[in-house]
Amino acid sequence: MTYDYDLFIMGAGSAGAAAAKKAASLGLRVAIAEQEALGGTCLNRGCIPKKLIVYAADFALHNKFATDYGWSKISSHFDWTQFIHSVHKHIDSINRSYQENLQKSGITLLRGHATLVDAHTIKVDQRQVTADKILIAVGARPFIPDIPGIEYAITSREMFHLPYLPKRLAIIGGGYIGVEFSSMMNALGCRVTVVDTDETILKGFDDDIRQSLQESLSQRGIKFINNSTATHIKHYEEGLLLTVSGKYKKTIAADSILVATGRAPNTQNLDLDRAQVKMGEKGAIEVDEYSRTSQENIFAVGDCTNRLQLTPVAKSEAVAFVNTVFANKPQTVNYGDVPSAVFARPEIASIGMTENQAREKFGDSVKCYCDRFQPLMSQFACSEEQTIIKVVVEGESERVIGVHMLGEHAADIVQCLGVAFRKGITKQDLDSAIGIHPTSAEEFLTLN
């Protein structure tokens, strides 16, 4: 049978665009459908605009140190409206670049909502096309808890469209989204309260790192209400009231309430059942190690599956899919060697196992090397900010199985160590390496 396209992709986010360009480079006939802005969550309402806010907040943090470095005091004012306008303008330029690159690659872009008609037929609004292979890359959406008054809250999507900077911000959820927004909005002058169901924020990260980050953020003025659950939101004349129950029973007054309770696969209204595509827990599409669904010619990558919800992972899955299916180069993704970071201030980053995970798997053969020190910038500026580095090793060879850091440039440092990590480095390899002085990264090479 002759199809309109060799590959049809549902979703033009990071994963979909990566798969489209890779497939087009092999000479395939490729079409991609998108109903919103090109680039998906990461570009439009996630990684990129969020990192730009982090940079904006950094100016406020560095201004506190300025007089210690010889700068005279100056009055400054942050214009949220002007800043957000600049963010959107920058994102629009990247959107245009996305579209131009798709056109240059010979990829057909169909605007509209794509649904499955059958295993080889896709409907985009009122148009139907056919494809030999179909890739679902529709990403995820914010998970909204079912509590009274939740309609008054916003998600990370709306944070980038706030008309003004709230004076009081309550955040429901202590995951990476909630923690990052708490840090940057606090630096911009908001009074921030975070409600989390766990004892400590950032479940899944190493305990020493997450505990230290929570303590550091608390010292900066962020209030944490742990072991507690948001149960009700009420609108009143002066703003919003958030009721909390659990270990602490409180009512929090806020101008805005951010829901940051995780993300759910964006698989609603795709008519997956028409193509016999099975879904698992929380609406995630079930796939095998090669991203194949229950329908042999339909594949899924990225946040709509039940794997790691990280942009670089989604892109790697997309490229691996194309190599496997079209380039005759079977390829899988190693999820155990994926670095991750939380762009709070201070910043944290990790790769590999936490100490608890390592001890559960390897027992007494695990050893940890950890150090706390005050970085040079903080020493001169009379700040008590601490950097923490931690290396988890296993066995007589002391093979490195986990690297964790809290402090300035943590993401860049752990990212670079991640390359060596994948090669199976040992503690001796770190000890014998020569560092650059004075840097925080060199401390990884002098751990005792």
PDB file of C-alpha atoms in Angstrom, residues 49-227:
ATOM      1  CA  PRO A  49      11.451  31.017  29.739  1.00  0.00           C
ATOM      2  CA  LYS A  50      12.052  29.568  33.211  1.00  0.00           C
ATOM      3  CA  LYS A  51      15.839  29.821  32.809  1.00  0.00           C
ATOM      4  CA  LEU A  52      15.456  33.406  31.631  1.00  0.00           C
ATOM      5  CA  ILE A  53      13.605  34.213  34.866  1.00  0.00           C
ATOM      6  CA  VAL A  54      16.441  32.537  36.771  1.00  0.00           C
ATOM      7  CA  TYR A  55      18.891  34.900  35.082  1.00  0.00           C
ATOM      8  CA  ALA A  56      16.677  37.887  35.918  1.00  0.00           C
ATOM      9  CA  ALA A  57      16.589  36.790  39.546  1.00  0.00           C
ATOM     10  CA  ASP A  58      20.378  36.369  39.595  1.00  0.00           C
ATOM     11  CA  PHE A  59      20.804  40.115  39.086  1.00  0.00           C
ATOM     12  CA  ALA A  60      18.867  40.713  42.289  1.00  0.00           C
ATOM     13  CA  LEU A  61      20.985  38.191  44.186  1.00  0.00           C
ATOM     14  CA  HIS A  62      24.289  39.577  42.883  1.00  0.00           C
ATOM     15  CA  ASN A  63      23.226  43.132  43.720  1.00  0.00           C
ATOM     16  CA  LYS A  64      23.233  42.117  47.372  1.00  0.00           C
ATOM     17  CA  PHE A  65      26.958  41.367  47.086  1.00  0.00           C
ATOM     18  CA  ALA A  66      27.798  44.396  44.942  1.00  0.00           C
ATOM     19  CA  THR A  67      28.862  46.724  47.746  1.00  0.00           C
ATOM     20  CA  ASP A  68      31.269  44.065  49.104  1.00  0.00           C
ATOM     21  CA  TYR A  69      32.942  44.154  45.704  1.00  0.00           C
ATOM     22  CA  GLY A  70      33.352  47.916  45.631  1.00  0.00           C
ATOM     23  CA  TRP A  71      30.139  48.977  43.907  1.00  0.00           C
ATOM     24  CA  SER A  72      28.220  51.866  45.419  1.00  0.00           C
ATOM     25  CA  LYS A  73      24.631  51.305  46.427  1.00  0.00           C
ATOM     26  CA  ILE A  74      22.124  52.111  43.744  1.00  0.00           C
ATOM     27  CA  SER A  75      18.353  51.949  43.798  1.00  0.00           C
ATOM     28  CA  SER A  76      16.921  49.480  41.307  1.00  0.00           C
ATOM     29  CA  HIS A  77      13.460  48.449  40.187  1.00  0.00           C
ATOM     30  CA  PHE A  78      12.461  45.250  38.424  1.00  0.00           C
ATOM     31  CA  ASP A  79       9.854  45.713  35.688  1.00  0.00           C
ATOM     32  CA  TRP A  80       8.059  42.365  35.383  1.00  0.00           C
ATOM     33  CA  THR A  81       5.884  43.507  32.469  1.00  0.00           C
ATOM     34  CA  GLN A  82       8.860  44.653  30.403  1.00  0.00           C
ATOM     35  CA  PHE A  83      10.804  41.495  31.214  1.00  0.00           C
ATOM     36  CA  ILE A  84       7.987  39.096  30.272  1.00  0.00           C
ATOM     37  CA  HIS A  85       7.441  41.027  27.034  1.00  0.00           C
ATOM     38  CA  SER A  86      11.130  40.492  26.196  1.00  0.00           C
ATOM     39  CA  VAL A  87      10.859  36.785  27.043  1.00  0.00           C
ATOM     40  CA  HIS A  88       7.909  36.304  24.708  1.00  0.00           C
ATOM     41  CA  LYS A  89       9.647  38.251  21.959  1.00  0.00           C
ATOM     42  CA  HIS A  90      12.698  35.996  22.252  1.00  0.00           C
ATOM     43  CA  ILE A  91      10.573  32.837  22.206  1.00  0.00           C
ATOM     44  CA  ASP A  92       8.704  34.073  19.137  1.00  0.00           C
ATOM     45  CA  SER A  93      12.026  34.409  17.309  1.00  0.00           C
ATOM     46  CA  ILE A  94      12.938  30.819  18.202  1.00  0.00           C
ATOM     47  CA  ASN A  95       9.488  29.673  17.048  1.00  0.00           C
ATOM     48  CA  ARG A  96      10.122  31.254  13.656  1.00  0.00           C
ATOM     49  CA  SER A  97      13.507  29.542  13.499  1.00  0.00           C
ATOM     50  CA  TYR A  98      11.840  26.200  14.234  1.00  0.00           C
ATOM     51  CA  GLN A  99       9.422  26.686  11.352  1.00  0.00           C
ATOM     52  CA  GLU A 100      12.154  27.793   8.955  1.00  0.00           C
ATOM     53  CA  ASN A 101      14.264  24.741   9.800  1.00  0.00           C
ATOM     54  CA  LEU A 102      11.314  22.409   9.225  1.00  0.00           C
ATOM     55  CA  GLN A 103      10.678  24.020   5.833  1.00  0.00           C
ATOM     56  CA  LYS A 104      14.360  23.834   4.841  1.00  0.00           C
ATOM     57  CA  SER A 105      14.374  20.138   5.736  1.00  0.00           C
ATOM     58  CA  GLY A 106      11.395  19.471   3.471  1.00  0.00           C
ATOM     59  CA  ILE A 107       9.115  18.531   6.373  1.00  0.00           C
ATOM     60  CA  THR A 108       5.378  19.112   5.953  1.00  0.00           C
ATOM     61  CA  LEU A 109       3.904  21.061   8.877  1.00  0.00           C
ATOM     62  CA  LEU A 110       0.196  20.572   9.489  1.00  0.00           C
ATOM     63  CA  ARG A 111      -1.465  22.986  11.891  1.00  0.00           C
ATOM     64  CA  GLY A 112      -4.245  21.545  14.059  1.00  0.00           C
ATOM     65  CA  HIS A 113      -5.190  18.812  16.505  1.00  0.00           C
ATOM     66  CA  ALA A 114      -4.131  15.347  15.351  1.00  0.00           C
ATOM     67  CA  THR A 115      -6.086  12.201  16.209  1.00  0.00           C
ATOM     68  CA  LEU A 116      -5.794   8.591  15.085  1.00  0.00           C
ATOM     69  CA  VAL A 117      -8.401   7.142  12.732  1.00  0.00           C
ATOM     70  CA  ASP A 118      -6.706   3.773  12.500  1.00  0.00           C
ATOM     71  CA  ALA A 119      -3.163   2.357  12.631  1.00  0.00           C
ATOM     72  CA  HIS A 120      -2.123   4.182   9.454  1.00  0.00           C
ATOM     73  CA  THR A 121      -4.544   7.106   9.214  1.00  0.00           C
ATOM     74  CA  ILE A 122      -4.350  10.438  11.027  1.00  0.00           C
ATOM     75  CA  LYS A 123      -6.905  13.214  11.108  1.00  0.00           C
ATOM     76  CA  VAL A 124      -5.665  16.781  11.575  1.00  0.00           C
ATOM     77  CA  ASP A 125      -8.776  18.865  12.208  1.00  0.00           C
ATOM     78  CA  GLN A 126     -10.771  18.078   9.047  1.00  0.00           C
ATOM     79  CA  ARG A 127      -7.912  16.709   6.914  1.00  0.00           C
ATOM     80  CA  GLN A 128      -6.986  13.012   6.727  1.00  0.00           C
ATOM     81  CA  VAL A 129      -3.562  11.677   5.748  1.00  0.00           C
ATOM     82  CA  THR A 130      -1.899   8.260   5.852  1.00  0.00           C
ATOM     83  CA  ALA A 131       1.558   7.173   6.980  1.00  0.00           C
ATOM     84  CA  ASP A 132       3.611   4.006   7.098  1.00  0.00           C
ATOM     85  CA  LYS A 133       4.939   4.779  10.589  1.00  0.00           C
ATOM     86  CA  ILE A 134       3.455   7.079  13.237  1.00  0.00           C
ATOM     87  CA  LEU A 135       5.327   8.672  16.134  1.00  0.00           C
ATOM     88  CA  ILE A 136       3.391  10.090  19.085  1.00  0.00           C
ATOM     89  CA  ALA A 137       5.317  12.891  20.781  1.00  0.00           C
ATOM     90  CA  VAL A 138       2.600  14.973  22.407  1.00  0.00           C
ATOM     91  CA  GLY A 139       4.382  15.595  25.718  1.00  0.00           C
ATOM     92  CA  ALA A 140       2.700  16.177  29.062  1.00  0.00           C
ATOM     93  CA  ARG A 141       0.499  18.728  30.797  1.00  0.00           C
ATOM     94  CA  PRO A 142       0.381  20.030  34.370  1.00  0.00           C
ATOM     95  CA  PHE A 143      -1.429  17.690  36.750  1.00  0.00           C
ATOM     96  CA  ILE A 144      -4.284  19.523  38.481  1.00  0.00           C
ATOM     97  CA  PRO A 145      -5.386  18.158  41.875  1.00  0.00           C
ATOM     98  CA  ASP A 146      -9.133  17.874  42.479  1.00  0.00           C
ATOM     99  CA  ILE A 147      -9.706  20.264  45.368  1.00  0.00           C
ATOM    100  CA  PRO A 148     -12.409  22.904  45.880  1.00  0.00           C
ATOM    101  CA  GLY A 149     -11.456  26.262  44.395  1.00  0.00           C
ATOM    102  CA  ILE A 150      -8.656  24.878  42.209  1.00  0.00           C
ATOM    103  CA  GLU A 151      -9.985  27.039  39.359  1.00  0.00           C
ATOM    104  CA  TYR A 152      -8.451  30.054  41.114  1.00  0.00           C
ATOM    105  CA  ALA A 153      -4.942  28.577  40.904  1.00  0.00           C
ATOM    106  CA  ILE A 154      -2.522  28.753  37.998  1.00  0.00           C
ATOM    107  CA  THR A 155       0.053  26.340  36.571  1.00  0.00           C
ATOM    108  CA  SER A 156       3.574  26.920  35.290  1.00  0.00           C
ATOM    109  CA  ARG A 157       1.969  27.621  31.927  1.00  0.00           C
ATOM    110  CA  GLU A 158       0.229  30.737  33.237  1.00  0.00           C
ATOM    111  CA  MET A 159       3.212  31.923  35.297  1.00  0.00           C
ATOM    112  CA  PHE A 160       4.736  33.339  32.132  1.00  0.00           C
ATOM    113  CA  HIS A 161       1.615  35.387  31.444  1.00  0.00           C
ATOM    114  CA  LEU A 162       1.053  36.999  34.844  1.00  0.00           C
ATOM    115  CA  PRO A 163       0.207  40.690  34.264  1.00  0.00           C
ATOM    116  CA  TYR A 164       2.055  41.708  37.425  1.00  0.00           C
ATOM    117  CA  LEU A 165       4.515  40.284  39.930  1.00  0.00           C
ATOM    118  CA  PRO A 166       2.529  38.937  42.908  1.00  0.00           C
ATOM    119  CA  LYS A 167       3.554  40.172  46.344  1.00  0.00           C
ATOM    120  CA  ARG A 168       2.488  36.869  47.940  1.00  0.00           C
ATOM    121  CA  LEU A 169       2.889  33.568  46.095  1.00  0.00           C
ATOM    122  CA  ALA A 170       1.805  30.179  47.440  1.00  0.00           C
ATOM    123  CA  ILE A 171       3.127  27.088  45.681  1.00  0.00           C
ATOM    124  CA  ILE A 172       1.506  23.662  45.958  1.00  0.00           C
ATOM    125  CA  GLY A 173       4.207  21.044  45.394  1.00  0.00           C
ATOM    126  CA  GLY A 174       7.871  20.677  46.300  1.00  0.00           C
ATOM    127  CA  GLY A 175       9.124  19.088  43.095  1.00  0.00           C
ATOM    128  CA  TYR A 176      11.581  20.744  40.732  1.00  0.00           C
ATOM    129  CA  ILE A 177       8.999  23.084  39.178  1.00  0.00           C
ATOM    130  CA  GLY A 178       7.759  24.341  42.539  1.00  0.00           C
ATOM    131  CA  VAL A 179      11.270  24.685  43.962  1.00  0.00           C
ATOM    132  CA  GLU A 180      12.634  26.556  40.953  1.00  0.00           C
ATOM    133  CA  PHE A 181       9.754  29.029  40.932  1.00  0.00           C
ATOM    134  CA  SER A 182      10.011  29.499  44.709  1.00  0.00           C
ATOM    135  CA  SER A 183      13.671  30.438  44.366  1.00  0.00           C
ATOM    136  CA  MET A 184      13.402  32.862  41.479  1.00  0.00           C
ATOM    137  CA  MET A 185      10.198  34.570  42.630  1.00  0.00           C
ATOM    138  CA  ASN A 186      11.663  35.002  46.102  1.00  0.00           C
ATOM    139  CA  ALA A 187      14.732  36.671  44.597  1.00  0.00           C
ATOM    140  CA  LEU A 188      12.452  39.023  42.653  1.00  0.00           C
ATOM    141  CA  GLY A 189      10.800  40.163  45.877  1.00  0.00           C
ATOM    142  CA  CYS A 190       7.781  37.865  46.332  1.00  0.00           C
ATOM    143  CA  ARG A 191       6.875  36.399  49.727  1.00  0.00           C
ATOM    144  CA  VAL A 192       6.799  32.701  48.905  1.00  0.00           C
ATOM    145  CA  THR A 193       5.238  29.779  50.772  1.00  0.00           C
ATOM    146  CA  VAL A 194       5.685  26.182  49.556  1.00  0.00           C
ATOM    147  CA  VAL A 195       3.312  23.394  50.609  1.00  0.00           C
ATOM    148  CA  ASP A 196       4.713  19.882  50.167  1.00  0.00           C
ATOM    149  CA  THR A 197       3.391  16.457  51.143  1.00  0.00           C
ATOM    150  CA  ASP A 198       6.879  15.155  52.009  1.00  0.00           C
ATOM    151  CA  GLU A 199       9.155  15.989  54.925  1.00  0.00           C
ATOM    152  CA  THR A 200      11.719  17.476  52.533  1.00  0.00           C
ATOM    153  CA  ILE A 201      11.444  18.953  49.042  1.00  0.00           C
ATOM    154  CA  LEU A 202      12.663  17.258  45.849  1.00  0.00           C
ATOM    155  CA  LYS A 203      11.869  13.626  46.527  1.00  0.00           C
ATOM    156  CA  GLY A 204      14.194  11.427  44.482  1.00  0.00           C
ATOM    157  CA  PHE A 205      17.318  13.538  44.928  1.00  0.00           C
ATOM    158  CA  ASP A 206      20.041  12.664  47.426  1.00  0.00           C
ATOM    159  CA  ASP A 207      18.916  13.349  51.009  1.00  0.00           C
ATOM    160  CA  ASP A 208      21.960  15.451  51.962  1.00  0.00           C
ATOM    161  CA  ILE A 209      21.496  17.661  48.911  1.00  0.00           C
ATOM    162  CA  ARG A 210      17.738  18.158  49.167  1.00  0.00           C
ATOM    163  CA  GLN A 211      17.844  18.845  52.899  1.00  0.00           C
ATOM    164  CA  SER A 212      20.614  21.403  52.480  1.00  0.00           C
ATOM    165  CA  LEU A 213      18.785  23.124  49.645  1.00  0.00           C
ATOM    166  CA  GLN A 214      15.616  23.425  51.698  1.00  0.00           C
ATOM    167  CA  GLU A 215      17.617  24.919  54.582  1.00  0.00           C
ATOM    168  CA  SER A 216      19.309  27.384  52.240  1.00  0.00           C
ATOM    169  CA  LEU A 217      16.030  28.480  50.676  1.00  0.00           C
ATOM    170  CA  SER A 218      14.516  28.881  54.139  1.00  0.00           C
ATOM    171  CA  GLN A 219      17.395  31.166  55.110  1.00  0.00           C
ATOM    172  CA  ARG A 220      16.547  33.288  52.072  1.00  0.00           C
ATOM    173  CA  GLY A 221      13.020  33.788  53.369  1.00  0.00           C
ATOM    174  CA  ILE A 222      11.007  31.053  51.665  1.00  0.00           C
ATOM    175  CA  LYS A 223       8.534  29.403  54.031  1.00  0.00           C
ATOM    176  CA  PHE A 224       8.052  25.611  53.754  1.00  0.00           C
ATOM    177  CA  ILE A 225       5.016  23.792  55.095  1.00  0.00           C
ATOM    178  CA  ASN A 226       6.015  20.122  54.863  1.00  0.00           C
ATOM    179  CA  ASN A 227       4.078  16.915  55.507  1.00  0.00           C
TER     180      ASN A 227
END
